[in-house]
Coordinates of C-alpha atoms in Angstrom, one line a residue:
Chain A
X1 CA -9.9 -36.4 -50.0
X2 CA -9.1 -38.4 -46.8
X3 CA -5.6 -38.9 -47.8
X4 CA -2.9 -40.3 -45.5
X5 CA 0.6 -39.1 -44.8
X6 CA 3.3 -41.6 -43.9
X7 CA 7.1 -41.2 -43.6
X8 CA 8.8 -42.6 -46.8
X9 CA 11.1 -44.9 -44.9
X10 CA 12.0 -46.3 -41.5
X11 CA 14.5 -48.6 -40.1
X12 CA 14.0 -51.0 -37.2
X13 CA 16.3 -53.4 -35.3
X14 CA 15.3 -57.1 -35.4
X15 CA 13.4 -58.1 -32.3
X16 CA 12.5 -54.6 -31.4
X17 CA 9.0 -53.0 -31.9
X18 CA 8.4 -51.3 -35.1
X19 CA 6.0 -48.2 -34.8
X20 CA 4.7 -47.0 -38.0
X21 CA 2.9 -43.6 -37.9
X22 CA 0.1 -42.4 -40.2
X23 CA -1.6 -39.0 -40.4
X24 CA -5.2 -38.9 -41.6
X25 CA -6.3 -35.5 -40.4
X26 CA -9.3 -35.2 -42.8
X27 CA -10.8 -38.6 -41.9
X28 CA -14.5 -38.5 -41.3
X29 CA -16.5 -40.3 -38.7
X30 CA -17.5 -43.4 -40.7
X31 CA -14.2 -44.0 -42.4
X32 CA -12.0 -47.0 -41.4
X33 CA -8.2 -47.0 -41.1
X34 CA -6.6 -50.0 -42.8
X35 CA -3.1 -51.2 -42.9
X36 CA -1.6 -53.4 -45.5
X37 CA 2.0 -54.3 -46.4
X38 CA 3.6 -55.4 -49.6
X39 CA 6.7 -57.5 -49.9
X40 CA 8.6 -57.1 -53.1
X41 CA 6.8 -58.5 -56.1
X42 CA 3.8 -59.8 -54.2
X43 CA 0.3 -58.5 -53.7
X44 CA -0.6 -56.4 -50.7
X45 CA -1.2 -58.4 -47.5
X46 CA -3.9 -57.3 -45.1
X47 CA -2.7 -56.6 -41.6
X48 CA -5.3 -54.9 -39.5
X49 CA -8.1 -52.2 -39.5
X50 CA -10.1 -50.2 -37.1
X51 CA -12.6 -47.4 -36.8
X52 CA -11.9 -45.7 -33.5
X53 CA -10.9 -48.3 -30.9
X54 CA -7.5 -49.8 -30.7
X55 CA -7.2 -53.2 -32.3
X56 CA -4.9 -56.1 -31.9
X57 CA -4.4 -59.3 -33.8
X58 CA -1.7 -61.9 -34.3
X59 CA 0.2 -59.7 -36.6
X60 CA 0.1 -56.3 -35.1
X61 CA -1.6 -53.7 -33.0
X62 CA -3.4 -50.6 -34.3
X63 CA -3.5 -47.5 -32.0
X64 CA -5.9 -44.7 -33.2
X65 CA -5.8 -41.4 -31.5
X66 CA -8.9 -40.2 -29.8
X67 CA -9.5 -37.5 -32.4
X68 CA -8.8 -40.2 -35.1
X69 CA -6.5 -37.9 -37.0
X70 CA -3.6 -40.2 -36.8
X71 CA -2.8 -43.8 -36.0
X72 CA 0.2 -46.1 -35.3
X73 CA 0.8 -49.6 -36.5
X74 CA 2.9 -51.6 -34.1
X75 CA 4.7 -54.7 -35.0
X76 CA 5.7 -55.9 -31.5
X77 CA 8.8 -57.9 -32.3
X78 CA 10.0 -57.1 -35.8
X79 CA 11.7 -59.9 -37.9
X80 CA 13.7 -59.6 -41.1
X81 CA 10.6 -61.0 -42.9
X82 CA 8.7 -57.8 -41.9
X83 CA 10.8 -55.8 -44.2
X84 CA 8.2 -54.4 -46.7
X85 CA 6.3 -51.3 -47.7
X86 CA 3.5 -50.5 -45.3
X87 CA 0.4 -48.7 -46.5
X88 CA -2.0 -46.9 -44.3
X89 CA -5.4 -46.4 -46.1
X90 CA -8.6 -44.6 -45.1
X91 CA -11.7 -46.2 -46.5
X92 CA -15.3 -45.3 -46.3
X93 CA -18.4 -43.8 -47.7
X94 CA -16.6 -40.7 -48.9
X95 CA -16.1 -42.5 -52.2
X96 CA -19.2 -44.1 -53.7
X97 CA -17.3 -47.3 -54.1
X98 CA -15.9 -50.0 -51.9
X99 CA -12.3 -49.7 -53.2
X100 CA -9.0 -48.8 -51.6
X101 CA -6.7 -46.2 -52.8
X102 CA -3.0 -46.5 -52.0
X103 CA -0.6 -43.7 -51.1
X104 CA 3.2 -44.0 -51.2
X105 CA 3.5 -46.0 -48.0
X106 CA 6.5 -46.4 -45.6
X107 CA 9.3 -48.7 -46.6
X108 CA 10.3 -50.5 -43.4
X109 CA 13.7 -52.1 -43.3
X110 CA 14.3 -54.5 -40.4
X111 CA 18.0 -54.8 -39.8
X112 CA 19.8 -57.6 -37.9
Chain B
X1 CA -8.9 -67.0 -44.6
X2 CA -10.0 -65.4 -47.8
X3 CA -7.8 -66.2 -50.8
X4 CA -7.7 -64.5 -54.1
X5 CA -5.8 -66.2 -56.8
X6 CA -4.4 -64.7 -60.0
X7 CA -3.2 -66.5 -63.1
X8 CA -0.7 -66.3 -64.7
X9 CA 1.9 -64.9 -62.3
X10 CA 4.1 -63.9 -65.1
X11 CA 3.5 -63.4 -68.8
X12 CA 5.7 -62.2 -71.7
X13 CA 4.0 -61.2 -74.9
X14 CA 4.8 -59.5 -78.1
X15 CA 3.7 -56.0 -78.9
X16 CA 0.3 -56.0 -80.6
X17 CA -1.0 -59.2 -79.0
X18 CA -3.6 -59.5 -76.3
X19 CA -3.2 -61.0 -72.8
X20 CA -5.8 -62.2 -70.4
X21 CA -5.3 -62.2 -66.7
X22 CA -7.7 -64.1 -64.4
X23 CA -8.7 -63.3 -60.8
X24 CA -10.5 -65.8 -58.7
X25 CA -11.9 -65.7 -55.3
X26 CA -11.3 -69.2 -54.0
X27 CA -13.4 -69.5 -50.9
X28 CA -16.0 -66.7 -51.1
X29 CA -18.2 -65.0 -53.7
X30 CA -17.3 -61.5 -54.7
X31 CA -19.8 -59.3 -56.4
X32 CA -17.1 -56.7 -56.8
X33 CA -13.5 -57.1 -57.7
X34 CA -10.8 -54.4 -58.2
X35 CA -8.0 -54.2 -60.7
X36 CA -4.8 -52.3 -59.8
X37 CA -1.6 -51.5 -61.8
X38 CA 1.8 -50.9 -60.2
X39 CA 4.8 -49.6 -62.0
X40 CA 8.3 -50.1 -60.6
X41 CA 9.0 -48.2 -57.4
X42 CA 5.5 -46.8 -57.4
X43 CA 2.4 -47.4 -55.4
X44 CA -0.7 -49.3 -56.6
X45 CA -3.1 -47.4 -58.8
X46 CA -6.7 -48.4 -59.1
X47 CA -7.6 -49.1 -62.7
X48 CA -11.2 -50.3 -62.5
X49 CA -14.0 -51.8 -60.5
X50 CA -15.3 -55.1 -61.8
X51 CA -19.0 -55.7 -61.1
X52 CA -20.6 -59.1 -61.5
X53 CA -23.2 -59.1 -64.2
X54 CA -22.7 -55.5 -65.2
X55 CA -20.1 -53.2 -66.9
X56 CA -16.9 -52.3 -65.2
X57 CA -16.3 -48.8 -63.9
X58 CA -13.0 -47.4 -65.0
X59 CA -10.9 -44.7 -63.3
X60 CA -10.1 -41.5 -65.1
X61 CA -7.4 -42.0 -67.7
X62 CA -7.8 -45.7 -68.0
X63 CA -8.9 -46.8 -71.5
X64 CA -11.8 -49.2 -71.3
X65 CA -11.3 -50.4 -74.8
X66 CA -7.7 -51.3 -74.0
X67 CA -8.3 -52.9 -70.7
X68 CA -11.3 -55.2 -71.1
X69 CA -12.9 -56.5 -67.9
X70 CA -15.3 -59.3 -67.7
X71 CA -16.8 -60.4 -64.4
X72 CA -19.0 -63.3 -65.6
X73 CA -19.4 -65.1 -62.3
X74 CA -19.2 -64.4 -58.6
X75 CA -15.8 -65.9 -58.3
X76 CA -14.0 -64.9 -61.5
X77 CA -13.0 -61.6 -63.1
X78 CA -10.7 -61.3 -66.1
X79 CA -8.6 -58.4 -67.3
X80 CA -7.6 -58.5 -71.0
X81 CA -4.9 -56.1 -72.1
X82 CA -5.6 -55.6 -75.8
X83 CA -3.0 -54.7 -78.4
X84 CA -0.4 -54.6 -75.7
X85 CA 2.5 -52.2 -76.1
X86 CA 5.8 -52.0 -74.1
X87 CA 4.4 -49.2 -72.0
X88 CA 1.7 -51.6 -70.7
X89 CA 4.4 -53.7 -69.1
X90 CA 3.5 -53.5 -65.4
X91 CA 2.5 -55.5 -62.3
X92 CA -1.3 -56.1 -62.4
X93 CA -3.1 -56.9 -59.1
X94 CA -6.7 -57.8 -58.4
X95 CA -8.6 -57.8 -55.1
X96 CA -11.9 -58.7 -53.7
X97 CA -13.8 -58.7 -50.5
X98 CA -16.4 -61.0 -49.0
X99 CA -19.0 -58.2 -48.8
X100 CA -19.6 -54.6 -49.6
X101 CA -19.2 -53.1 -46.2
X102 CA -16.2 -50.9 -45.4
X103 CA -15.6 -53.0 -42.4
X104 CA -14.5 -56.0 -44.6
X105 CA -11.0 -56.1 -45.8
X106 CA -10.0 -56.4 -49.4
X107 CA -7.9 -59.4 -50.2
X108 CA -5.4 -59.2 -52.9
X109 CA -4.0 -61.6 -55.4
X110 CA -0.3 -62.1 -55.8
X111 CA -0.2 -60.1 -59.0
X112 CA 0.7 -60.7 -62.6
X113 CA 3.8 -59.3 -64.0
X114 CA 3.3 -58.5 -67.7
X115 CA 6.2 -57.8 -70.0
X116 CA 5.5 -56.7 -73.5
X117 CA 8.4 -57.0 -75.9

């Protein structure tokens, strides 16, 4: 199983960069790394995804190591509204389905 | 961007009754939608995959006769919790993607909080 490992919780100061790590050491070559976040009592929100290159969008940057066994989600200037549970998910042809399976995630708390 | 809408957002029902939850893709067609359940302080658990025009695929341990899924069109999937009991109280979330590639994100609805009294 291409499971992921994330720290259960992290704190970050408002205005600073939040760096959320994820280990996916059993990832295979055609599996993507996805990041979502869930604010309390809402559905998960898509943030970013990548295969092997680093990616950036208006929300965040995704840094994937060269061996693809780990990645880091970077929120460049965290705000209080970024407080949420962040999920790192590996998705690909290992499962004969197009679904996503969530782990426990990292609870990020942005503090003033 | 892609939007997935769920209705209702909250529902309270009495034990023994059935509840229907709707999931709609508003600006794209989705041949496949997914239903998740989330208990307090836990992660999302995949319940079933809803396929347009065919039977849903259920995850191990999910009773297909209790959680009826109908995906009658490319923009609508429904989950019916039949003969609901208090232990069915949970946060139910659906998702869909524009296509079937792994490079296409799933977009999630805002969930339905079901309380069975």
